[in-house]
mmCIF file of C-alpha atoms and ligand atoms in Angstrom:
data_model
loop_
_atom_site.group_PDB
_atom_site.id
_atom_site.type_symbol
_atom_site.label_atom_id
_atom_site.label_comp_id
_atom_site.label_asym_id
_atom_site.label_seq_id
_atom_site.Cartn_x
_atom_site.Cartn_y
_atom_site.Cartn_z
ATOM 1 C CA MET A 263 89.431 126.303 127.377
ATOM 2 C CA PRO A 264 85.732 125.435 127.923
ATOM 3 C CA SER A 265 84.991 122.762 130.525
ATOM 4 C CA THR A 266 84.265 119.270 129.237
ATOM 5 C CA GLY A 267 81.432 116.861 129.908
ATOM 6 C CA LEU A 268 83.647 114.894 132.250
ATOM 7 C CA ASP A 269 84.087 115.605 135.958
ATOM 8 C CA PRO A 270 87.249 113.851 137.216
ATOM 9 C CA HIS A 271 86.387 114.635 140.848
ATOM 10 C CA ARG A 272 83.140 112.712 140.532
ATOM 11 C CA ILE A 273 84.806 109.939 138.557
ATOM 12 C CA ARG A 274 87.457 109.480 141.254
ATOM 13 C CA GLN A 275 84.753 108.444 143.693
ATOM 14 C CA ASP A 276 84.239 105.294 141.610
ATOM 15 C CA PHE A 277 87.882 104.269 142.050
ATOM 16 C CA PRO A 278 88.596 102.540 145.376
ATOM 17 C CA ILE A 279 92.338 103.037 144.956
ATOM 18 C CA PHE A 280 91.872 106.778 145.406
ATOM 19 C CA GLN A 281 89.622 106.269 148.417
ATOM 20 C CA ASN A 282 92.269 104.008 149.953
ATOM 21 C CA ASN A 283 95.195 106.306 149.089
ATOM 22 C CA LYS A 284 93.876 109.810 149.595
ATOM 23 C CA ASN A 285 96.987 111.623 148.385
ATOM 24 C CA LEU A 286 97.811 109.370 145.476
ATOM 25 C CA ILE A 287 98.568 111.222 142.244
ATOM 26 C CA TYR A 288 98.596 108.513 139.631
ATOM 27 C CA LEU A 289 100.236 109.684 136.418
ATOM 28 C CA ASP A 290 101.025 106.280 134.932
ATOM 29 C CA SER A 291 97.879 105.185 133.111
ATOM 30 C CA THR A 292 99.840 104.606 129.921
ATOM 31 C CA ALA A 293 101.380 101.624 131.724
ATOM 32 C CA THR A 294 98.103 100.477 133.257
ATOM 33 C CA SER A 295 94.923 102.214 134.325
ATOM 34 C CA GLN A 296 93.184 102.130 137.678
ATOM 35 C CA LYS A 297 89.891 100.225 137.954
ATOM 36 C CA PRO A 298 86.453 101.547 138.900
ATOM 37 C CA VAL A 299 84.301 99.678 141.397
ATOM 38 C CA GLN A 300 81.949 98.726 138.538
ATOM 39 C CA VAL A 301 84.721 96.632 136.947
ATOM 40 C CA ILE A 302 85.924 95.158 140.226
ATOM 41 C CA GLU A 303 82.336 94.202 141.094
ATOM 42 C CA ALA A 304 81.642 92.696 137.658
ATOM 43 C CA VAL A 305 84.636 90.384 138.065
ATOM 44 C CA ALA A 306 83.677 89.488 141.643
ATOM 45 C CA GLU A 307 80.039 88.929 140.648
ATOM 46 C CA PHE A 308 81.116 86.551 137.917
ATOM 47 C CA TYR A 309 83.068 84.431 140.404
ATOM 48 C CA ARG A 310 80.332 84.694 143.031
ATOM 49 C CA LYS A 311 77.415 83.837 140.821
ATOM 50 C CA MET A 312 78.285 81.981 137.635
ATOM 51 C CA ASN A 313 81.865 80.741 137.632
ATOM 52 C CA ALA A 314 82.098 77.812 135.203
ATOM 53 C CA ASN A 315 83.969 77.048 132.028
ATOM 54 C CA VAL A 316 82.565 78.378 128.771
ATOM 55 C CA HIS A 317 81.321 76.690 125.601
ATOM 56 C CA ARG A 318 81.379 73.272 127.242
ATOM 57 C CA GLY A 319 78.816 72.715 129.936
ATOM 58 C CA VAL A 320 75.108 72.176 129.426
ATOM 59 C CA TYR A 321 74.267 73.146 132.991
ATOM 60 C CA GLU A 322 72.843 76.525 133.880
ATOM 61 C CA ILE A 323 75.814 78.423 135.261
ATOM 62 C CA SER A 324 78.013 77.273 132.392
ATOM 63 C CA VAL A 325 75.434 78.616 129.940
ATOM 64 C CA GLU A 326 75.381 81.882 131.913
ATOM 65 C CA ALA A 327 79.172 82.074 131.919
ATOM 66 C CA THR A 328 79.224 81.517 128.150
ATOM 67 C CA GLU A 329 76.605 84.215 127.657
ATOM 68 C CA ALA A 330 78.559 86.654 129.824
ATOM 69 C CA TYR A 331 81.774 85.928 127.930
ATOM 70 C CA GLU A 332 80.180 86.238 124.494
ATOM 71 C CA ASN A 333 78.246 89.319 125.566
ATOM 72 C CA ALA A 334 81.557 90.977 126.447
ATOM 73 C CA ARG A 335 82.746 90.172 122.935
ATOM 74 C CA LYS A 336 79.690 91.967 121.507
ATOM 75 C CA LYS A 337 80.440 95.021 123.646
ATOM 76 C CA VAL A 338 84.003 95.133 122.345
ATOM 77 C CA ALA A 339 82.782 94.814 118.749
ATOM 78 C CA GLU A 340 80.346 97.708 119.163
ATOM 79 C CA PHE A 341 82.921 99.818 120.982
ATOM 80 C CA ILE A 342 85.381 99.741 118.090
ATOM 81 C CA GLY A 343 82.827 99.621 115.275
ATOM 82 C CA ALA A 344 83.539 96.049 114.114
ATOM 83 C CA ARG A 345 80.984 94.511 111.782
ATOM 84 C CA SER A 346 80.340 91.627 114.156
ATOM 85 C CA SER A 347 81.571 90.034 117.349
ATOM 86 C CA ARG A 348 83.064 87.266 115.191
ATOM 87 C CA GLU A 349 85.817 89.772 114.392
ATOM 88 C CA ILE A 350 86.894 89.990 118.041
ATOM 89 C CA VAL A 351 89.515 87.554 119.344
ATOM 90 C CA PHE A 352 90.169 87.572 123.074
ATOM 91 C CA VAL A 353 93.855 87.355 123.949
ATOM 92 C CA ARG A 354 95.923 88.259 127.014
ATOM 93 C CA ASN A 355 97.035 91.712 125.921
ATOM 94 C CA THR A 356 98.328 93.793 123.013
ATOM 95 C CA THR A 357 101.589 91.854 123.100
ATOM 96 C CA GLU A 358 99.858 88.530 122.602
ATOM 97 C CA ALA A 359 97.646 89.981 119.859
ATOM 98 C CA LEU A 360 100.715 91.177 117.955
ATOM 99 C CA ASN A 361 102.525 87.869 118.497
ATOM 100 C CA LEU A 362 99.459 86.108 117.109
ATOM 101 C CA ALA A 363 99.538 88.374 114.044
ATOM 102 C CA ALA A 364 103.284 87.961 113.524
ATOM 103 C CA TYR A 365 103.190 84.201 113.922
ATOM 104 C CA SER A 366 100.120 83.511 111.861
ATOM 105 C CA LEU A 367 100.828 85.953 109.035
ATOM 106 C CA GLY A 368 104.602 86.130 109.149
ATOM 107 C CA LEU A 369 105.055 82.388 109.172
ATOM 108 C CA HIS A 370 102.140 81.100 107.112
ATOM 109 C CA ARG A 371 101.144 83.870 104.747
ATOM 110 C CA VAL A 372 104.255 85.880 103.975
ATOM 111 C CA LYS A 373 106.630 83.962 101.735
ATOM 112 C CA PRO A 374 110.306 83.573 102.742
ATOM 113 C CA GLY A 375 112.157 86.745 101.763
ATOM 114 C CA GLY A 376 108.987 88.849 102.213
ATOM 115 C CA LYS A 377 108.979 92.302 103.784
ATOM 116 C CA ILE A 378 107.563 93.666 107.045
ATOM 117 C CA VAL A 379 107.480 97.444 107.488
ATOM 118 C CA LEU A 380 107.367 98.938 110.991
ATOM 119 C CA THR A 381 108.089 102.394 112.394
ATOM 120 C CA MET A 382 110.821 103.587 114.701
ATOM 121 C CA MET A 383 108.238 104.663 117.265
ATOM 122 C CA GLU A 384 107.002 101.169 118.048
ATOM 123 C CA HIS A 385 106.714 99.588 121.460
ATOM 124 C CA HIS A 386 108.870 96.450 121.717
ATOM 125 C CA SER A 387 105.714 94.363 121.362
ATOM 126 C CA ASN A 388 105.401 95.526 117.750
ATOM 127 C CA ILE A 389 109.066 94.912 116.957
ATOM 128 C CA VAL A 390 110.274 91.775 118.702
ATOM 129 C CA PRO A 391 107.518 89.362 117.527
ATOM 130 C CA TRP A 392 108.322 90.363 113.919
ATOM 131 C CA GLN A 393 112.045 89.896 114.534
ATOM 132 C CA LEU A 394 111.420 86.400 115.908
ATOM 133 C CA ILE A 395 109.401 85.416 112.854
ATOM 134 C CA ALA A 396 111.721 87.236 110.439
ATOM 135 C CA LYS A 397 114.554 85.053 111.678
ATOM 136 C CA ILE A 398 112.614 81.834 111.112
ATOM 137 C CA ASN A 399 111.097 82.791 107.760
ATOM 138 C CA ARG A 400 113.970 84.949 106.483
ATOM 139 C CA LEU A 401 111.831 88.097 106.232
ATOM 140 C CA LYS A 402 113.193 91.610 105.715
ATOM 141 C CA THR A 403 112.226 94.385 108.110
ATOM 142 C CA GLU A 404 112.208 98.088 107.271
ATOM 143 C CA TYR A 405 111.556 100.972 109.646
ATOM 144 C CA ILE A 406 109.941 104.322 108.945
ATOM 145 C CA PRO A 407 111.754 106.947 111.060
ATOM 146 C CA PHE A 408 110.338 109.923 112.951
ATOM 147 C CA ASP A 409 111.491 113.535 112.768
ATOM 148 C CA ASP A 410 112.658 116.022 115.408
ATOM 149 C CA GLN A 411 109.079 116.981 116.189
ATOM 150 C CA GLY A 412 108.096 113.350 116.840
ATOM 151 C CA TYR A 413 106.073 112.899 113.633
ATOM 152 C CA LEU A 414 106.573 109.980 111.265
ATOM 153 C CA ASP A 415 108.864 110.972 108.416
ATOM 154 C CA LEU A 416 107.051 109.542 105.416
ATOM 155 C CA SER A 417 109.390 111.046 102.812
ATOM 156 C CA ASP A 418 110.644 107.662 101.634
ATOM 157 C CA ALA A 419 107.732 105.579 102.901
ATOM 158 C CA ASP A 420 106.677 104.651 99.363
ATOM 159 C CA LYS A 421 110.094 103.173 98.743
ATOM 160 C CA LYS A 422 109.984 101.241 102.000
ATOM 161 C CA LEU A 423 106.451 100.014 101.404
ATOM 162 C CA LYS A 424 107.179 98.849 97.865
ATOM 163 C CA ASP A 425 106.620 95.075 97.755
ATOM 164 C CA ALA A 426 105.849 95.042 101.481
ATOM 165 C CA ASP A 427 103.619 92.274 102.782
ATOM 166 C CA ILE A 428 102.744 93.873 106.085
ATOM 167 C CA PHE A 429 102.810 97.395 107.493
ATOM 168 C CA SER A 430 102.387 97.296 111.271
ATOM 169 C CA PHE A 431 102.410 100.598 113.165
ATOM 170 C CA THR A 432 101.314 102.230 116.363
ATOM 171 C CA HIS A 433 98.246 104.456 116.364
ATOM 172 C CA ALA A 434 99.622 106.479 119.288
ATOM 173 C CA SER A 435 103.170 106.419 120.630
ATOM 174 C CA ASN A 436 103.610 105.526 124.301
ATOM 175 C CA VAL A 437 106.729 107.738 124.514
ATOM 176 C CA LEU A 438 106.347 110.609 122.046
ATOM 177 C CA GLY A 439 102.584 110.791 122.474
ATOM 178 C CA THR A 440 102.218 111.270 118.709
ATOM 179 C CA ILE A 441 98.840 110.258 117.309
ATOM 180 C CA ASN A 442 99.472 108.876 113.847
ATOM 181 C CA ASP A 443 96.958 109.267 111.049
ATOM 182 C CA ALA A 444 96.021 105.595 111.112
ATOM 183 C CA LYS A 445 93.465 105.898 108.309
ATOM 184 C CA MET A 446 96.029 107.399 105.951
ATOM 185 C CA LEU A 447 98.672 104.829 106.939
ATOM 186 C CA CYS A 448 96.227 101.951 106.351
ATOM 187 C CA ARG A 449 95.458 103.402 102.927
ATOM 188 C CA MET A 450 99.177 103.626 102.148
ATOM 189 C CA ALA A 451 99.643 99.999 103.172
ATOM 190 C CA HIS A 452 96.803 98.874 100.937
ATOM 191 C CA GLU A 453 97.998 100.935 97.973
ATOM 192 C CA HIS A 454 101.196 98.903 98.174
ATOM 193 C CA GLY A 455 99.339 95.630 98.529
ATOM 194 C CA ALA A 456 100.335 95.206 102.193
ATOM 195 C CA LEU A 457 98.139 94.315 105.149
ATOM 196 C CA ALA A 458 97.680 97.112 107.705
ATOM 197 C CA ILE A 459 98.104 96.144 111.362
ATOM 198 C CA VAL A 460 97.510 98.727 114.073
ATOM 199 C CA ASP A 461 98.836 98.740 117.634
ATOM 200 C CA ALA A 462 95.983 100.576 119.328
ATOM 201 C CA ALA A 463 97.156 100.044 122.929
ATOM 202 C CA GLN A 464 97.310 103.817 123.458
ATOM 203 C CA SER A 465 94.356 104.848 121.314
ATOM 204 C CA VAL A 466 91.361 102.594 121.995
ATOM 205 C CA PRO A 467 91.399 103.439 125.750
ATOM 206 C CA HIS A 468 91.615 107.171 125.129
ATOM 207 C CA MET A 469 89.754 108.276 121.998
ATOM 208 C CA PRO A 470 86.975 107.186 119.659
ATOM 209 C CA VAL A 471 88.280 104.444 117.359
ATOM 210 C CA ASN A 472 86.284 102.895 114.543
ATOM 211 C CA VAL A 473 88.011 100.036 112.770
ATOM 212 C CA GLN A 474 85.837 100.270 109.675
ATOM 213 C CA GLU A 475 86.520 103.972 109.232
ATOM 214 C CA MET A 476 90.210 103.376 109.855
ATOM 215 C CA GLY A 477 90.313 100.546 107.347
ATOM 216 C CA CYS A 478 92.793 98.364 109.252
ATOM 217 C CA ASP A 479 93.077 94.626 108.726
ATOM 218 C CA LEU A 480 94.071 93.806 112.307
ATOM 219 C CA LEU A 481 94.113 95.975 115.437
ATOM 220 C CA ALA A 482 95.404 95.154 118.918
ATOM 221 C CA PHE A 483 94.730 96.569 122.386
ATOM 222 C CA SER A 484 94.809 95.672 126.095
ATOM 223 C CA GLY A 485 91.955 95.666 128.592
ATOM 224 C CA HIS A 486 94.117 96.706 131.541
ATOM 225 C CA LYS A 487 94.911 100.080 129.956
ATOM 226 C CA MET A 488 91.209 100.936 129.630
ATOM 227 C CA LEU A 489 89.914 100.340 133.177
ATOM 228 C CA GLY A 490 89.607 96.577 132.652
ATOM 229 C CA PRO A 491 91.417 93.722 134.394
ATOM 230 C CA THR A 492 94.905 92.535 133.514
ATOM 231 C CA GLY A 493 95.210 89.394 131.398
ATOM 232 C CA ILE A 494 92.545 90.277 128.841
ATOM 233 C CA GLY A 495 93.191 91.939 125.504
ATOM 234 C CA VAL A 496 91.768 92.054 122.030
ATOM 235 C CA LEU A 497 92.824 91.313 118.495
ATOM 236 C CA TYR A 498 90.288 92.730 116.064
ATOM 237 C CA GLY A 499 90.510 91.171 112.614
ATOM 238 C CA ARG A 500 88.630 91.708 109.384
ATOM 239 C CA ARG A 501 86.484 88.597 109.185
ATOM 240 C CA GLU A 502 87.731 87.426 105.771
ATOM 241 C CA LEU A 503 91.326 87.755 106.908
ATOM 242 C CA LEU A 504 90.730 85.905 110.190
ATOM 243 C CA GLU A 505 89.078 83.098 108.197
ATOM 244 C CA GLU A 506 92.198 82.776 106.056
ATOM 245 C CA MET A 507 94.695 82.921 108.917
ATOM 246 C CA GLU A 508 96.248 79.855 110.502
ATOM 247 C CA PRO A 509 95.772 79.465 114.265
ATOM 248 C CA PHE A 510 98.431 80.675 116.678
ATOM 249 C CA GLN A 511 98.194 78.156 119.502
ATOM 250 C CA GLY A 512 96.733 74.670 119.551
ATOM 251 C CA GLY A 513 94.622 72.911 122.180
ATOM 252 C CA GLY A 514 91.049 72.709 123.378
ATOM 253 C CA GLU A 515 88.387 75.199 122.193
ATOM 254 C CA MET A 516 90.153 76.047 118.943
ATOM 255 C CA ILE A 517 89.236 72.797 117.147
ATOM 256 C CA LYS A 518 86.198 71.239 115.538
ATOM 257 C CA GLU A 519 87.653 67.753 115.195
ATOM 258 C CA VAL A 520 90.874 66.124 116.322
ATOM 259 C CA HIS A 521 92.187 62.938 114.725
ATOM 260 C CA LEU A 522 95.486 61.270 115.380
ATOM 261 C CA ASP A 523 97.005 62.597 112.179
ATOM 262 C CA HIS A 524 95.216 65.908 111.680
ATOM 263 C CA SER A 525 92.673 68.337 113.136
ATOM 264 C CA LEU A 526 90.013 70.707 111.860
ATOM 265 C CA TRP A 527 89.846 74.221 113.222
ATOM 266 C CA ASN A 528 86.931 75.860 114.955
ATOM 267 C CA ASP A 529 85.190 78.867 113.384
ATOM 268 C CA VAL A 530 86.546 82.343 113.993
ATOM 269 C CA PRO A 531 87.129 83.827 116.483
ATOM 270 C CA TRP A 532 87.341 80.646 118.607
ATOM 271 C CA LYS A 533 89.959 79.213 116.244
ATOM 272 C CA PHE A 534 92.371 81.645 117.901
ATOM 273 C CA GLU A 535 91.333 81.034 121.506
ATOM 274 C CA ALA A 536 93.081 77.831 122.540
ATOM 275 C CA GLY A 537 92.418 76.602 126.081
ATOM 276 C CA THR A 538 90.263 78.060 128.814
ATOM 277 C CA PRO A 539 90.079 81.807 128.248
ATOM 278 C CA ASN A 540 90.150 84.611 130.800
ATOM 279 C CA ILE A 541 86.378 84.566 131.246
ATOM 280 C CA ALA A 542 86.200 86.866 134.254
ATOM 281 C CA GLY A 543 88.661 89.204 132.543
ATOM 282 C CA ALA A 544 86.419 89.477 129.493
ATOM 283 C CA VAL A 545 83.423 90.177 131.713
ATOM 284 C CA GLY A 546 85.436 92.878 133.483
ATOM 285 C CA LEU A 547 86.450 94.370 130.144
ATOM 286 C CA GLY A 548 82.767 94.470 129.168
ATOM 287 C CA ALA A 549 82.053 96.438 132.362
ATOM 288 C CA ALA A 550 84.959 98.786 131.580
ATOM 289 C CA ILE A 551 83.496 99.440 128.138
ATOM 290 C CA ASP A 552 80.087 100.184 129.679
ATOM 291 C CA TYR A 553 81.812 102.643 131.998
ATOM 292 C CA LEU A 554 83.731 104.392 129.218
ATOM 293 C CA ARG A 555 80.666 104.565 126.988
ATOM 294 C CA GLY A 556 78.761 106.110 129.893
ATOM 295 C CA ILE A 557 81.308 108.929 129.904
ATOM 296 C CA GLY A 558 81.640 109.138 126.118
ATOM 297 C CA MET A 559 84.948 108.664 124.314
ATOM 298 C CA GLU A 560 84.798 112.215 122.915
ATOM 299 C CA ASN A 561 84.723 113.469 126.491
ATOM 300 C CA VAL A 562 87.593 111.184 127.486
ATOM 301 C CA ARG A 563 89.668 112.550 124.609
ATOM 302 C CA GLU A 564 88.762 116.161 125.352
ATOM 303 C CA HIS A 565 89.646 115.794 129.041
ATOM 304 C CA GLU A 566 93.023 114.244 128.245
ATOM 305 C CA HIS A 567 93.717 116.900 125.654
ATOM 306 C CA ARG A 568 93.085 119.553 128.283
ATOM 307 C CA LEU A 569 95.426 117.883 130.779
ATOM 308 C CA THR A 570 98.098 117.309 128.139
ATOM 309 C CA ALA A 571 97.957 120.949 127.066
ATOM 310 C CA LYS A 572 98.374 121.998 130.693
ATOM 311 C CA ALA A 573 101.240 119.568 131.286
ATOM 312 C CA LEU A 574 103.026 120.843 128.181
ATOM 313 C CA GLU A 575 102.554 124.409 129.363
ATOM 314 C CA ILE A 576 103.888 123.579 132.838
ATOM 315 C CA LEU A 577 106.938 121.791 131.491
ATOM 316 C CA SER A 578 107.698 124.451 128.893
ATOM 317 C CA GLU A 579 107.823 127.032 131.689
ATOM 318 C CA ILE A 580 110.276 124.980 133.761
ATOM 319 C CA ARG A 581 113.879 125.772 133.013
ATOM 320 C CA HIS A 582 115.908 122.692 132.078
ATOM 321 C CA ALA A 583 112.844 120.621 131.106
ATOM 322 C CA LYS A 584 113.210 118.968 127.709
ATOM 323 C CA ILE A 585 109.942 117.693 126.259
ATOM 324 C CA TYR A 586 109.792 114.990 123.586
ATOM 325 C CA GLY A 587 107.145 114.644 120.898
ATOM 326 C CA PRO A 588 104.815 117.072 119.087
ATOM 327 C CA GLU A 589 104.319 120.564 120.521
ATOM 328 C CA ASN A 590 100.664 120.654 119.514
ATOM 329 C CA PRO A 591 98.565 118.866 122.167
ATOM 330 C CA LEU A 592 95.940 118.094 119.521
ATOM 331 C CA HIS A 593 98.459 115.771 117.880
ATOM 332 C CA ARG A 594 99.226 113.946 121.116
ATOM 333 C CA CYS A 595 97.573 111.365 123.272
ATOM 334 C CA GLY A 596 97.435 111.955 127.026
ATOM 335 C CA LEU A 597 101.075 111.660 127.983
ATOM 336 C CA VAL A 598 104.242 113.715 128.138
ATOM 337 C CA SER A 599 107.772 112.289 128.233
ATOM 338 C CA PHE A 600 110.527 114.616 129.330
ATOM 339 C CA ASN A 601 113.898 115.012 130.986
ATOM 340 C CA LEU A 602 114.766 117.501 133.679
ATOM 341 C CA ALA A 603 118.337 118.802 133.374
ATOM 342 C CA ASP A 604 120.666 115.866 133.879
ATOM 343 C CA ILE A 605 118.649 114.301 136.697
ATOM 344 C CA HIS A 606 118.330 110.632 135.864
ATOM 345 C CA PRO A 607 114.660 109.733 135.243
ATOM 346 C CA HIS A 608 114.848 107.011 137.903
ATOM 347 C CA ASP A 609 116.071 109.535 140.465
ATOM 348 C CA LEU A 610 113.357 111.977 139.456
ATOM 349 C CA ALA A 611 110.636 109.319 139.591
ATOM 350 C CA THR A 612 111.844 108.249 143.042
ATOM 351 C CA TYR A 613 111.806 111.882 144.155
ATOM 352 C CA LEU A 614 108.278 112.397 142.808
ATOM 353 C CA ASP A 615 107.146 109.227 144.559
ATOM 354 C CA LYS A 616 108.086 110.874 147.859
ATOM 355 C CA HIS A 617 105.483 113.499 146.935
ATOM 356 C CA GLY A 618 102.876 110.805 146.242
ATOM 357 C CA ILE A 619 103.248 111.191 142.471
ATOM 358 C CA CYS A 620 103.529 108.033 140.347
ATOM 359 C CA VAL A 621 105.329 108.527 137.037
ATOM 360 C CA ARG A 622 107.224 106.111 134.833
ATOM 361 C CA ALA A 623 110.962 106.292 134.204
ATOM 362 C CA GLY A 624 113.128 104.382 131.772
ATOM 363 C CA HIS A 625 112.815 103.373 128.138
ATOM 364 C CA HIS A 626 109.104 102.463 128.414
ATOM 365 C CA CYS A 627 109.635 99.313 126.320
ATOM 366 C CA ALA A 628 110.637 101.487 123.380
ATOM 367 C CA MET A 629 114.418 101.427 123.274
ATOM 368 C CA PRO A 630 114.654 102.299 119.549
ATOM 369 C CA ILE A 631 112.794 105.573 120.191
ATOM 370 C CA HIS A 632 115.298 106.546 122.863
ATOM 371 C CA THR A 633 118.226 105.481 120.710
ATOM 372 C CA HIS A 634 116.846 107.624 117.880
ATOM 373 C CA LEU A 635 116.568 110.549 120.322
ATOM 374 C CA GLY A 636 120.128 109.931 121.514
ATOM 375 C CA ILE A 637 119.118 109.339 125.148
ATOM 376 C CA SER A 638 118.748 106.275 127.316
ATOM 377 C CA ALA A 639 115.661 107.154 129.326
ATOM 378 C CA THR A 640 112.827 109.618 129.908
ATOM 379 C CA THR A 641 110.352 110.396 132.652
ATOM 380 C CA ARG A 642 106.751 110.004 131.531
ATOM 381 C CA ALA A 643 103.594 111.471 133.035
ATOM 382 C CA SER A 644 100.344 110.140 131.610
ATOM 383 C CA PHE A 645 96.719 110.988 132.187
ATOM 384 C CA TYR A 646 93.285 109.461 132.250
ATOM 385 C CA ILE A 647 89.716 110.272 133.207
ATOM 386 C CA TYR A 648 90.456 110.474 136.955
ATOM 387 C CA ASN A 649 93.313 112.985 136.748
ATOM 388 C CA THR A 650 92.720 116.615 137.630
ATOM 389 C CA GLU A 651 94.319 119.951 136.847
ATOM 390 C CA GLU A 652 95.039 120.362 140.571
ATOM 391 C CA GLU A 653 97.191 117.241 140.438
ATOM 392 C CA LEU A 654 99.218 118.801 137.660
ATOM 393 C CA GLU A 655 99.855 121.826 139.836
ATOM 394 C CA VAL A 656 101.237 119.565 142.581
ATOM 395 C CA PHE A 657 103.333 117.887 139.879
ATOM 396 C CA ARG A 658 104.722 121.279 138.782
ATOM 397 C CA ASP A 659 105.612 122.274 142.374
ATOM 398 C CA ALA A 660 107.343 118.928 142.922
ATOM 399 C CA LEU A 661 109.400 119.378 139.744
ATOM 400 C CA LEU A 662 110.445 122.875 140.828
ATOM 401 C CA GLN A 663 111.461 121.500 144.220
ATOM 402 C CA ALA A 664 113.383 118.702 142.532
ATOM 403 C CA LEU A 665 115.471 121.306 140.713
ATOM 404 C CA LYS A 666 116.384 122.847 144.078
ATOM 405 C CA THR A 667 117.031 119.523 145.792
ATOM 406 C CA PHE A 668 119.289 118.341 142.974
ATOM 407 C CA ARG A 669 120.942 121.795 143.012
ATOM 408 C CA ILE A 670 120.211 122.588 139.387
ATOM 409 C CA GLN A 671 120.848 126.304 138.769
HETATM 410 N N1 PLP B 3 101.911 98.972 122.440
HETATM 411 C C1 PLP B 3 101.947 100.163 123.057
HETATM 412 C C2 PLP B 3 101.928 101.414 122.239
HETATM 413 C C3 PLP B 3 101.989 100.205 124.445
HETATM 414 O O1 PLP B 3 102.034 101.391 125.058
HETATM 415 C C4 PLP B 3 102.011 99.005 125.183
HETATM 416 C C5 PLP B 3 102.122 99.021 126.644
HETATM 417 O O2 PLP B 3 102.521 99.983 127.241
HETATM 418 C C6 PLP B 3 101.960 97.808 124.482
HETATM 419 C C7 PLP B 3 101.918 97.835 123.115
HETATM 420 C C8 PLP B 3 101.983 96.496 125.183
HETATM 421 O O3 PLP B 3 100.838 96.351 125.972
HETATM 422 P P1 PLP B 3 100.698 95.074 126.903
HETATM 423 O O4 PLP B 3 101.863 95.112 127.848
HETATM 424 O O5 PLP B 3 99.389 95.289 127.583
HETATM 425 O O6 PLP B 3 100.721 93.891 126.035
#
């Protein structure tokens, strides 16, 4: 494979965690990414130089803080191809974005008895909020299954989507790695008169995403999975839809007027941002976006594709390794979930930790996927811009040693 425009060895120098832990092999970026010094410094600079609340003060540092916060919103809008920064709502994370969507739409827009369609490859954050609202508003939920290869089985999707109000699905699965054709799925939703909501937690950090090209109505992602701080995430919403939606939480910031018997909401996106927001987090996310744009999202994708292809090759050559999800690395995001013989994933992850390798073990907040696969847990290795092919070789050697240690013939 030709080399890409991304040099992970150079990139690693920007990440203090690797300077402070020389032998750390971090293969868990699907859970959360590491942070470059540029992001850490942007957050620290904010607190050092302009810490104040936003949208309220008339004094200089408050104006600066507001500018920094709103500037981060513009960066997010440009990064995902939104028409304007008014389409970007800051939230805590993907989970909160999806709860906002479920609450606002599922309670106030969808009529009792309405239908929500999800897939069987969703993270819990795109299942449980809908279940909570379905219980209150007596909504039906339907699930589109996935096949043995880890692809969505759309054979009876038209039937499931008939009379649906909402189709909410993941762009990329955090267990199977499958990248779904989000544009086609959004089109399907719209053909059936449903709104299309996309969980982009595993796509926006790793590949070019353009919300206008995709045609989604809402899209959710987390800053901490894309080099940004924890506690800051994004709900993108088509402006007209956001205007129509009822707020999620009430309090300061989200109102224009408050009277004793009623209130008037602020304009979008502030209507959805009750209380003091995570200002420093937004600034840090802006710095993370600058960093990713400096590398180029095509390069990020290409690098992860290369690592994923290598990881799949390594695992397919190891006896007793069972890989889940599509065989073709082009159809996968940068992660591989697997099992090694009958070694419990927690035991394997603990063993790999002794070799300085961080992987995830368990159900990865996607129990229905594991149930569908007939297993209770997997081990997951995931990759980002700072991972190298050399690390994967250490990973392979550690897996081979694990087979010996656990006396697997
Ligand atoms: N959706 C997917 C596909 C994820 O992988 C994750 C986290 O791993 C989430 C949603 C939830 O993200 P967060 O915990 O940042 O809200």
